[in-house]
mmCIF file of C-alpha atoms and ligand atoms in Angstrom:
data_model
loop_
_atom_site.group_PDB
_atom_site.id
_atom_site.type_symbol
_atom_site.label_atom_id
_atom_site.label_comp_id
_atom_site.label_asym_id
_atom_site.label_seq_id
_atom_site.Cartn_x
_atom_site.Cartn_y
_atom_site.Cartn_z
ATOM 1 C CA UNK T 14 27.217 -7.614 -6.375
ATOM 2 C CA UNK T 15 24.740 -5.616 -8.378
ATOM 3 C CA UNK T 16 21.212 -6.250 -9.680
ATOM 4 C CA UNK T 17 19.593 -4.333 -12.512
ATOM 5 C CA UNK T 18 15.808 -4.483 -12.548
ATOM 6 C CA UNK T 19 12.946 -2.760 -14.309
ATOM 7 C CA UNK T 20 11.968 0.341 -12.365
ATOM 8 C CA UNK T 21 9.545 -0.632 -9.588
ATOM 9 C CA UNK T 22 6.128 0.882 -8.928
ATOM 10 C CA UNK T 23 4.488 1.397 -5.545
ATOM 11 C CA UNK T 24 0.932 0.065 -5.667
ATOM 12 C CA UNK T 25 -0.131 1.616 -2.328
ATOM 13 C CA UNK T 26 1.283 4.920 -1.134
ATOM 14 C CA UNK T 27 0.276 7.795 1.158
ATOM 15 C CA UNK T 28 1.693 11.088 -0.099
ATOM 16 C CA UNK T 29 -0.436 13.454 2.065
ATOM 17 C CA UNK T 30 -0.671 17.111 0.998
ATOM 18 C CA UNK T 31 0.877 20.500 1.829
ATOM 19 C CA UNK T 32 4.308 20.513 3.502
ATOM 20 C CA UNK T 33 4.268 16.794 4.156
ATOM 21 C CA UNK T 34 3.693 16.047 0.454
ATOM 22 C CA UNK T 35 6.640 18.242 -0.539
ATOM 23 C CA UNK T 36 8.784 16.526 2.081
ATOM 24 C CA UNK T 37 8.088 12.923 1.107
ATOM 25 C CA UNK T 38 7.443 12.870 -2.633
ATOM 26 C CA UNK T 39 11.167 13.074 -3.552
ATOM 27 C CA UNK T 40 11.828 9.838 -1.635
ATOM 28 C CA UNK T 41 9.209 7.848 -3.542
ATOM 29 C CA UNK T 42 10.060 9.485 -6.865
ATOM 30 C CA UNK T 43 13.742 8.628 -6.551
ATOM 31 C CA UNK T 44 13.017 4.875 -6.590
ATOM 32 C CA UNK T 45 9.576 4.314 -8.065
ATOM 33 C CA UNK T 46 8.191 5.077 -11.523
ATOM 34 C CA UNK T 47 4.520 5.207 -10.568
ATOM 35 C CA UNK T 48 2.436 4.963 -7.436
ATOM 36 C CA UNK T 49 -1.170 4.303 -6.588
ATOM 37 C CA UNK T 50 -1.868 7.301 -4.344
ATOM 38 C CA UNK T 51 -4.224 6.831 -1.412
ATOM 39 C CA UNK T 52 -7.149 9.275 -1.102
ATOM 40 C CA UNK T 53 -7.409 9.516 2.715
ATOM 41 C CA UNK T 54 -6.666 13.225 2.922
ATOM 42 C CA UNK T 55 -8.612 15.656 5.077
ATOM 43 C CA UNK T 56 -11.128 16.064 3.473
ATOM 44 C CA UNK T 57 -10.937 12.777 1.527
ATOM 45 C CA UNK T 58 -10.582 12.657 -2.262
ATOM 46 C CA UNK T 59 -14.102 11.553 -3.141
ATOM 47 C CA UNK T 60 -14.519 13.013 -6.647
ATOM 48 C CA UNK T 61 -12.683 12.881 -9.944
ATOM 49 C CA UNK T 62 -12.332 16.667 -9.836
ATOM 50 C CA UNK T 63 -10.611 16.458 -6.434
ATOM 51 C CA UNK T 64 -8.355 13.634 -7.669
ATOM 52 C CA UNK T 65 -7.307 15.742 -10.659
ATOM 53 C CA UNK T 66 -6.476 18.699 -8.417
ATOM 54 C CA UNK T 67 -4.539 16.455 -6.011
ATOM 55 C CA UNK T 68 -2.615 14.982 -8.955
ATOM 56 C CA UNK T 69 -1.575 18.494 -10.018
ATOM 57 C CA UNK T 70 -0.275 19.308 -6.543
ATOM 58 C CA UNK T 71 1.755 16.086 -6.504
ATOM 59 C CA UNK T 72 3.300 16.903 -9.890
ATOM 60 C CA UNK T 73 4.098 20.418 -8.649
ATOM 61 C CA UNK T 74 5.840 19.030 -5.567
ATOM 62 C CA UNK T 75 8.167 16.824 -7.638
ATOM 63 C CA UNK T 76 11.846 17.734 -7.862
ATOM 64 C CA UNK T 77 12.796 19.185 -11.273
ATOM 65 C CA UNK T 78 13.474 16.557 -13.963
ATOM 66 C CA UNK T 79 12.000 13.706 -11.899
ATOM 67 C CA UNK T 80 9.672 11.478 -13.832
ATOM 68 C CA UNK T 81 7.070 10.023 -11.508
ATOM 69 C CA UNK T 82 3.486 9.228 -12.380
ATOM 70 C CA UNK T 83 0.848 9.427 -9.650
ATOM 71 C CA UNK T 84 -2.038 7.044 -10.308
ATOM 72 C CA UNK T 85 -5.000 8.525 -8.496
ATOM 73 C CA UNK T 86 -7.749 6.830 -6.479
ATOM 74 C CA UNK T 87 -11.179 7.807 -5.204
ATOM 75 C CA UNK T 88 -12.301 7.375 -1.613
ATOM 76 C CA UNK T 89 -15.509 5.342 -1.555
ATOM 77 C CA UNK T 90 -18.307 6.642 0.657
ATOM 78 C CA UNK T 91 -21.909 5.603 1.245
ATOM 79 C CA UNK T 92 -22.848 8.364 -1.211
ATOM 80 C CA UNK T 93 -20.491 7.724 -4.138
ATOM 81 C CA UNK T 94 -22.581 7.547 -7.311
ATOM 82 C CA UNK T 95 -22.183 5.255 -10.330
ATOM 83 C CA UNK T 96 -21.854 8.422 -12.449
ATOM 84 C CA UNK T 97 -18.743 9.364 -10.483
ATOM 85 C CA UNK T 98 -17.202 6.046 -11.537
ATOM 86 C CA UNK T 99 -17.967 6.824 -15.193
ATOM 87 C CA UNK T 100 -16.310 10.231 -14.768
ATOM 88 C CA UNK T 101 -13.334 8.627 -13.062
ATOM 89 C CA UNK T 102 -12.825 6.160 -15.876
ATOM 90 C CA UNK T 103 -13.183 8.853 -18.512
ATOM 91 C CA UNK T 104 -10.645 11.113 -16.794
ATOM 92 C CA UNK T 105 -7.765 8.741 -17.543
ATOM 93 C CA UNK T 106 -6.105 9.724 -14.247
ATOM 94 C CA UNK T 107 -8.138 7.676 -11.728
ATOM 95 C CA UNK T 108 -7.091 4.029 -11.606
ATOM 96 C CA UNK T 109 -8.943 2.594 -8.618
ATOM 97 C CA UNK T 110 -11.440 3.196 -5.823
ATOM 98 C CA UNK T 111 -10.477 2.662 -2.193
ATOM 99 C CA UNK T 112 -12.759 1.072 0.367
ATOM 100 C CA UNK T 113 -12.123 2.106 3.958
ATOM 101 C CA UNK T 114 -14.646 0.565 6.324
ATOM 102 C CA UNK T 115 -15.687 3.591 8.434
ATOM 103 C CA UNK T 116 -13.429 3.858 11.476
ATOM 104 C CA UNK T 117 -10.892 1.217 10.364
ATOM 105 C CA UNK T 118 -7.839 3.500 10.209
ATOM 106 C CA UNK T 119 -6.410 7.026 9.743
ATOM 107 C CA UNK T 120 -8.971 9.396 8.160
ATOM 108 C CA UNK T 121 -11.485 6.643 7.514
ATOM 109 C CA UNK T 122 -14.331 8.372 9.346
ATOM 110 C CA UNK T 123 -16.012 9.198 6.017
ATOM 111 C CA UNK T 124 -15.650 5.609 4.801
ATOM 112 C CA UNK T 125 -18.298 3.023 4.086
ATOM 113 C CA UNK T 126 -20.741 2.031 6.834
ATOM 114 C CA UNK T 127 -22.742 -0.564 4.871
ATOM 115 C CA UNK T 128 -21.086 -1.928 1.725
ATOM 116 C CA UNK T 129 -23.877 -4.223 0.592
ATOM 117 C CA UNK T 130 -26.674 -1.874 1.657
ATOM 118 C CA UNK T 131 -25.280 1.356 0.194
ATOM 119 C CA UNK T 132 -22.618 0.634 -2.430
ATOM 120 C CA UNK T 133 -23.864 -2.177 -4.681
ATOM 121 C CA UNK T 134 -24.815 0.048 -7.664
ATOM 122 C CA UNK T 135 -21.376 1.692 -7.538
ATOM 123 C CA UNK T 136 -19.603 -1.655 -7.302
ATOM 124 C CA UNK T 137 -21.603 -2.932 -10.269
ATOM 125 C CA UNK T 138 -20.556 0.101 -12.301
ATOM 126 C CA UNK T 139 -16.925 -0.481 -11.274
ATOM 127 C CA UNK T 140 -17.097 -4.070 -12.501
ATOM 128 C CA UNK T 141 -18.539 -2.762 -15.791
ATOM 129 C CA UNK T 142 -15.806 -0.129 -16.132
ATOM 130 C CA UNK T 143 -13.032 -2.533 -15.101
ATOM 131 C CA UNK T 144 -12.194 -0.189 -12.206
ATOM 132 C CA UNK T 145 -10.436 -2.042 -9.364
ATOM 133 C CA UNK T 146 -11.664 -1.871 -5.767
ATOM 134 C CA UNK T 147 -8.803 -1.567 -3.280
ATOM 135 C CA UNK T 148 -9.826 -2.782 0.145
ATOM 136 C CA UNK T 149 -8.605 -2.015 3.611
ATOM 137 C CA UNK T 150 -9.551 -5.499 4.725
ATOM 138 C CA UNK T 151 -10.441 -5.197 8.396
ATOM 139 C CA UNK T 152 -13.781 -5.265 10.165
ATOM 140 C CA UNK T 153 -14.347 -2.419 12.588
ATOM 141 C CA UNK T 154 -16.481 -4.205 15.186
ATOM 142 C CA UNK T 155 -14.761 -3.369 18.501
ATOM 143 C CA UNK T 156 -15.760 -6.806 19.796
ATOM 144 C CA UNK T 157 -13.514 -8.487 17.230
ATOM 145 C CA UNK T 158 -9.941 -8.870 18.476
ATOM 146 C CA UNK T 159 -7.610 -6.535 16.568
ATOM 147 C CA UNK T 160 -5.447 -9.478 15.467
ATOM 148 C CA UNK T 161 -8.493 -11.245 13.938
ATOM 149 C CA UNK T 162 -10.009 -8.325 12.040
ATOM 150 C CA UNK T 163 -8.516 -9.273 8.661
ATOM 151 C CA UNK T 164 -9.636 -12.895 8.862
ATOM 152 C CA UNK T 165 -13.188 -11.892 9.845
ATOM 153 C CA UNK T 166 -13.281 -9.332 7.012
ATOM 154 C CA UNK T 167 -12.422 -12.050 4.488
ATOM 155 C CA UNK T 168 -15.220 -14.265 5.786
ATOM 156 C CA UNK T 169 -17.918 -11.652 6.224
ATOM 157 C CA UNK T 170 -17.210 -9.133 3.443
ATOM 158 C CA UNK T 171 -14.789 -10.328 0.780
ATOM 159 C CA UNK T 172 -16.138 -13.803 0.203
ATOM 160 C CA UNK T 173 -19.761 -12.636 -0.148
ATOM 161 C CA UNK T 174 -18.613 -9.722 -2.340
ATOM 162 C CA UNK T 175 -16.836 -12.017 -4.785
ATOM 163 C CA UNK T 176 -19.866 -14.332 -4.885
ATOM 164 C CA UNK T 177 -22.035 -11.376 -5.734
ATOM 165 C CA UNK T 178 -19.700 -9.636 -8.209
ATOM 166 C CA UNK T 179 -17.240 -12.193 -9.572
ATOM 167 C CA UNK T 180 -16.070 -9.837 -12.326
ATOM 168 C CA UNK T 181 -15.079 -6.984 -9.994
ATOM 169 C CA UNK T 182 -11.296 -6.571 -9.801
ATOM 170 C CA UNK T 183 -10.222 -6.470 -6.144
ATOM 171 C CA UNK T 184 -6.886 -5.746 -4.507
ATOM 172 C CA UNK T 185 -6.671 -6.796 -0.904
ATOM 173 C CA UNK T 186 -4.299 -4.143 0.390
ATOM 174 C CA UNK T 187 -1.427 -4.681 2.828
ATOM 175 C CA UNK T 188 -2.187 -8.303 3.683
ATOM 176 C CA UNK T 189 -0.930 -9.469 7.054
ATOM 177 C CA UNK T 190 -2.076 -13.064 7.608
ATOM 178 C CA UNK T 191 -1.823 -16.631 6.370
ATOM 179 C CA UNK T 192 -5.600 -16.440 5.998
ATOM 180 C CA UNK T 193 -5.281 -13.609 3.474
ATOM 181 C CA UNK T 194 -2.540 -15.441 1.575
ATOM 182 C CA UNK T 195 -4.713 -18.555 1.305
ATOM 183 C CA UNK T 196 -7.741 -16.521 0.315
ATOM 184 C CA UNK T 197 -5.935 -14.646 -2.474
ATOM 185 C CA UNK T 198 -4.328 -17.856 -3.716
ATOM 186 C CA UNK T 199 -7.780 -19.461 -3.917
ATOM 187 C CA UNK T 200 -9.238 -16.650 -6.074
ATOM 188 C CA UNK T 201 -9.174 -16.283 -9.822
ATOM 189 C CA UNK T 202 -5.951 -14.799 -11.206
ATOM 190 C CA UNK T 203 -6.522 -11.395 -12.772
ATOM 191 C CA UNK T 204 -9.528 -10.655 -10.549
ATOM 192 C CA UNK T 205 -8.153 -10.776 -7.014
ATOM 193 C CA UNK T 206 -4.638 -9.792 -5.982
ATOM 194 C CA UNK T 207 -2.855 -8.416 -2.916
ATOM 195 C CA UNK T 208 -0.320 -5.771 -2.064
ATOM 196 C CA UNK T 209 2.355 -6.478 0.520
ATOM 197 C CA UNK T 210 4.290 -3.932 2.602
ATOM 198 C CA UNK T 211 7.961 -4.094 3.609
ATOM 199 C CA UNK T 212 7.053 -4.061 7.313
ATOM 200 C CA UNK T 213 4.789 -7.089 7.014
ATOM 201 C CA UNK T 214 7.623 -8.917 5.202
ATOM 202 C CA UNK T 215 10.359 -8.214 7.743
ATOM 203 C CA UNK T 216 8.690 -7.640 11.121
ATOM 204 C CA UNK T 217 6.333 -9.548 13.356
ATOM 205 C CA UNK T 218 4.258 -8.175 16.239
ATOM 206 C CA UNK T 219 7.141 -8.482 18.699
ATOM 207 C CA UNK T 220 8.615 -5.426 16.947
ATOM 208 C CA UNK T 221 5.874 -3.229 18.413
ATOM 209 C CA UNK T 222 6.968 -4.069 21.967
ATOM 210 C CA UNK T 223 10.730 -4.750 21.640
ATOM 211 C CA UNK T 224 12.408 -3.196 24.715
ATOM 212 C CA UNK T 225 9.485 -0.794 25.201
ATOM 213 C CA UNK T 226 6.655 0.529 23.079
ATOM 214 C CA UNK T 227 7.856 1.212 19.508
ATOM 215 C CA UNK T 228 5.440 3.694 17.916
ATOM 216 C CA UNK T 229 7.276 3.746 14.589
ATOM 217 C CA UNK T 230 6.440 0.072 14.082
ATOM 218 C CA UNK T 231 2.735 0.663 14.651
ATOM 219 C CA UNK T 232 0.597 0.512 11.526
ATOM 220 C CA UNK T 233 -2.794 -0.799 10.493
ATOM 221 C CA UNK T 234 -3.448 -3.580 9.890
ATOM 222 C CA UNK T 235 -1.209 -4.194 12.898
ATOM 223 C CA UNK T 236 1.821 -6.527 12.572
ATOM 224 C CA UNK T 237 0.933 -10.163 13.215
ATOM 225 C CA UNK T 238 2.697 -13.217 14.683
ATOM 226 C CA UNK T 239 5.746 -14.817 13.039
ATOM 227 C CA UNK T 240 3.853 -17.662 11.329
ATOM 228 C CA UNK T 241 1.824 -15.091 9.393
ATOM 229 C CA UNK T 242 4.949 -13.167 8.365
ATOM 230 C CA UNK T 243 6.482 -16.380 7.064
ATOM 231 C CA UNK T 244 3.356 -17.174 5.034
ATOM 232 C CA UNK T 245 3.529 -13.760 3.367
ATOM 233 C CA UNK T 246 7.241 -14.137 2.604
ATOM 234 C CA UNK T 247 6.584 -17.568 1.040
ATOM 235 C CA UNK T 248 3.769 -16.138 -1.059
ATOM 236 C CA UNK T 249 5.742 -13.223 -2.503
ATOM 237 C CA UNK T 250 8.888 -15.270 -3.169
ATOM 238 C CA UNK T 251 6.923 -18.117 -4.781
ATOM 239 C CA UNK T 252 6.700 -16.312 -8.108
ATOM 240 C CA UNK T 253 2.899 -16.008 -7.926
ATOM 241 C CA UNK T 254 1.595 -13.128 -10.037
ATOM 242 C CA UNK T 255 -1.076 -12.312 -7.450
ATOM 243 C CA UNK T 256 1.219 -10.469 -5.027
ATOM 244 C CA UNK T 257 2.944 -7.141 -5.593
ATOM 245 C CA UNK T 258 4.689 -4.395 -3.665
ATOM 246 C CA UNK T 259 2.521 -1.684 -2.135
ATOM 247 C CA UNK T 260 4.643 -0.002 0.496
ATOM 248 C CA UNK T 261 1.805 1.662 2.431
ATOM 249 C CA UNK T 262 4.473 4.226 3.277
ATOM 250 C CA UNK T 263 2.487 6.481 5.612
ATOM 251 C CA UNK T 264 4.362 9.501 6.989
ATOM 252 C CA UNK T 265 3.279 11.221 10.173
ATOM 253 C CA UNK T 266 5.216 13.923 11.965
ATOM 254 C CA UNK T 267 7.255 12.545 14.847
ATOM 255 C CA UNK T 268 5.095 14.259 17.477
ATOM 256 C CA UNK T 269 1.986 12.550 16.089
ATOM 257 C CA UNK T 270 3.672 9.152 16.501
ATOM 258 C CA UNK T 271 5.453 9.722 19.838
ATOM 259 C CA UNK T 272 2.503 10.846 21.966
ATOM 260 C CA UNK T 273 -0.228 9.390 24.195
ATOM 261 C CA UNK T 274 -2.415 8.346 21.250
ATOM 262 C CA UNK T 275 -0.041 7.869 18.326
ATOM 263 C CA UNK T 276 -1.115 7.588 14.679
ATOM 264 C CA UNK T 277 -0.802 4.353 12.728
ATOM 265 C CA UNK T 278 1.661 4.372 9.846
ATOM 266 C CA UNK T 279 5.209 3.367 8.997
ATOM 267 C CA UNK T 280 7.313 5.686 6.853
ATOM 268 C CA UNK T 281 9.159 3.189 4.690
ATOM 269 C CA UNK T 282 9.587 4.831 1.247
ATOM 270 C CA UNK T 283 13.367 5.352 1.703
ATOM 271 C CA UNK T 284 13.997 1.710 2.733
ATOM 272 C CA UNK T 285 11.302 -0.269 0.904
ATOM 273 C CA UNK T 286 13.404 -1.611 -1.957
ATOM 274 C CA UNK T 287 16.414 -2.360 0.271
ATOM 275 C CA UNK T 288 14.187 -4.412 2.569
ATOM 276 C CA UNK T 289 12.540 -6.274 -0.320
ATOM 277 C CA UNK T 290 15.954 -7.202 -1.727
ATOM 278 C CA UNK T 291 17.014 -8.391 1.742
ATOM 279 C CA UNK T 292 13.984 -10.665 2.079
ATOM 280 C CA UNK T 293 14.271 -12.146 -1.408
ATOM 281 C CA UNK T 294 18.002 -12.725 -0.918
ATOM 282 C CA UNK T 295 17.405 -14.504 2.406
ATOM 283 C CA UNK T 296 14.934 -16.784 0.638
ATOM 284 C CA UNK T 297 17.321 -17.467 -2.247
ATOM 285 C CA UNK T 298 14.738 -15.880 -4.542
ATOM 286 C CA UNK T 299 16.454 -12.759 -5.911
ATOM 287 C CA UNK T 300 15.435 -13.935 -9.396
ATOM 288 C CA UNK T 301 11.766 -13.358 -8.380
ATOM 289 C CA UNK T 302 12.267 -9.851 -6.941
ATOM 290 C CA UNK T 303 11.659 -7.979 -10.196
ATOM 291 C CA UNK T 304 8.257 -9.613 -10.769
ATOM 292 C CA UNK T 305 7.146 -8.571 -7.262
ATOM 293 C CA UNK T 306 8.395 -4.969 -7.486
ATOM 294 C CA UNK T 307 8.039 -4.207 -11.182
ATOM 295 C CA UNK T 308 5.820 -6.611 -13.174
ATOM 296 C CA UNK T 309 2.910 -8.117 -11.225
ATOM 297 C CA UNK T 310 1.258 -4.832 -10.272
ATOM 298 C CA UNK T 311 1.253 -3.265 -13.732
ATOM 299 C CA UNK T 312 0.117 -6.562 -15.260
ATOM 300 C CA UNK T 313 -2.824 -6.735 -12.828
ATOM 301 C CA UNK T 314 -3.829 -3.111 -13.495
ATOM 302 C CA UNK T 315 -3.483 -3.652 -17.251
ATOM 303 C CA UNK T 316 -0.805 -0.958 -17.536
ATOM 304 C CA UNK T 317 2.452 -1.250 -19.479
ATOM 305 C CA UNK T 318 5.523 -2.241 -17.487
ATOM 306 C CA UNK T 319 8.104 0.495 -16.969
ATOM 307 C CA UNK T 320 10.875 0.614 -19.545
ATOM 308 C CA UNK T 321 13.471 2.377 -17.350
ATOM 309 C CA UNK T 322 15.769 0.393 -15.052
ATOM 310 C CA UNK T 323 17.237 0.826 -11.608
ATOM 311 C CA UNK T 324 20.267 -0.716 -9.957
ATOM 312 C CA UNK T 325 20.386 -2.403 -6.568
ATOM 313 C CA UNK T 326 23.958 -2.535 -5.291
ATOM 314 C CA UNK T 327 25.058 -4.773 -2.481
ATOM 315 C CA UNK T 328 26.590 -1.964 -0.444
ATOM 316 C CA UNK T 329 25.927 -1.104 3.180
ATOM 317 C CA UNK T 330 24.275 2.178 4.065
ATOM 318 C CA UNK T 331 22.862 3.623 7.252
ATOM 319 C CA UNK T 332 19.238 4.728 7.329
ATOM 320 C CA UNK T 333 19.008 8.337 8.615
ATOM 321 C CA UNK T 334 17.793 8.682 12.221
ATOM 322 C CA UNK T 335 15.266 11.253 11.022
ATOM 323 C CA UNK T 336 14.355 13.473 8.106
ATOM 324 C CA UNK T 337 14.096 17.024 9.459
ATOM 325 C CA UNK T 338 11.895 19.734 8.017
ATOM 326 C CA UNK T 339 10.785 23.167 9.257
ATOM 327 C CA UNK T 340 7.462 21.645 10.332
ATOM 328 C CA UNK T 341 9.057 18.747 12.239
ATOM 329 C CA UNK T 342 10.757 15.379 11.831
ATOM 330 C CA UNK T 343 9.705 12.232 10.028
ATOM 331 C CA UNK T 344 11.225 9.041 11.385
ATOM 332 C CA UNK T 345 11.796 6.375 8.748
ATOM 333 C CA UNK T 346 11.383 2.654 9.264
ATOM 334 C CA UNK T 347 14.678 1.094 10.433
ATOM 335 C CA UNK T 348 16.009 4.539 11.464
ATOM 336 C CA UNK T 349 19.715 4.350 12.303
ATOM 337 C CA UNK T 350 20.006 0.727 11.147
ATOM 338 C CA UNK T 351 22.443 -0.556 8.550
ATOM 339 C CA UNK T 352 21.007 -2.093 5.386
ATOM 340 C CA UNK T 353 22.788 -4.149 2.755
ATOM 341 C CA UNK T 354 21.147 -3.172 -0.510
ATOM 342 C CA UNK T 355 21.239 0.308 -1.976
ATOM 343 C CA UNK T 356 18.953 1.315 -4.856
ATOM 344 C CA UNK T 357 19.973 3.915 -7.410
ATOM 345 C CA UNK T 358 18.541 5.052 -10.719
ATOM 346 C CA UNK T 359 20.559 4.473 -13.873
HETATM 347 O O1 DOR H 8 -0.924 2.346 9.226
HETATM 348 C C1 DOR H 8 -1.676 2.910 8.442
HETATM 349 N N1 DOR H 8 -1.526 4.215 8.128
HETATM 350 N N2 DOR H 8 -2.679 2.213 7.903
HETATM 351 C C2 DOR H 8 -3.610 2.794 7.153
HETATM 352 O O2 DOR H 8 -4.513 2.116 6.731
HETATM 353 C C3 DOR H 8 -3.604 4.264 6.919
HETATM 354 C C4 DOR H 8 -2.264 4.810 7.059
HETATM 355 C C5 DOR H 8 -2.241 6.319 7.161
HETATM 356 O O3 DOR H 8 -2.907 6.987 6.358
HETATM 357 O O4 DOR H 8 -1.515 6.836 8.019
HETATM 358 ZN ZN1 ZN H 9 -2.496 2.621 3.411
#
């Protein structure tokens, strides 16, 4: 069996910089046409000038003859100015602004400490410029249980934000709960949407502890219980336009994952489309796969859909145990496992 679909885009991707960028960009570029590139580098990409420079280094790292368009983002801080948003819009290369609550995840230490106190003028300018806000939707209060941080964020930040700025476009990134599904479904189409990762579609929190601690299944927001996974699968296979693929592929060198205080992040770029096809097939919804991977995201961002196609063949393949580079190994999601769907460009 074979499926031909419009080339997918990745609406949430970590490409890093330096050697890691060169190592991982070919994987994303071999399947995806465009990607929203996360700005949580060290130091973070807080200005349009930095985003333009980062974009150049991504293009330079691409294999020859590979067409892949990085869609850049800015990292929101307490000090981002409304003028920076005007510059970003004018540049034509910045497509969104990312909100990391300070301390929520990898390289979020420069993130926002007080959204309503410090960022309202910037958010107002974003609404004016039709610039989407991408949110890492977790509160950082250590007294809130890690499995409840998304739900509490919806109640204490997102709902008040939408009340205040109903015309701001918001993407709730990497949703993990039934609560997030219900919230996004209740919002106005075209203003609030959500990205969904392969790991939150196929794994529940048992996968972090299966037969011992599994660092390569640790990401943030952390995997949740099975009922939440099922709610997300139902949402994406329902045909709703509000949900689209954002892999959150987040490479870390093996020794930064397999150590006493391992980094959060799942490297899924090589397996993302295979896993999506698997989930949609299991749900008898293969006819809805293309909208999730290739239409809903570009429609939300107001960008044209890709015109190129890719093929997904029903052929087994084994995920490499590791990708090895002079600087170290990167372990992909589902390393060593056999998958049923193989993507290829046509
Ligand atoms: O698991 C994650 N890894 N979640 C994030 O929010 C950041 C990402 C990273 O940059 O490694
Ligand atoms: Zn991410």
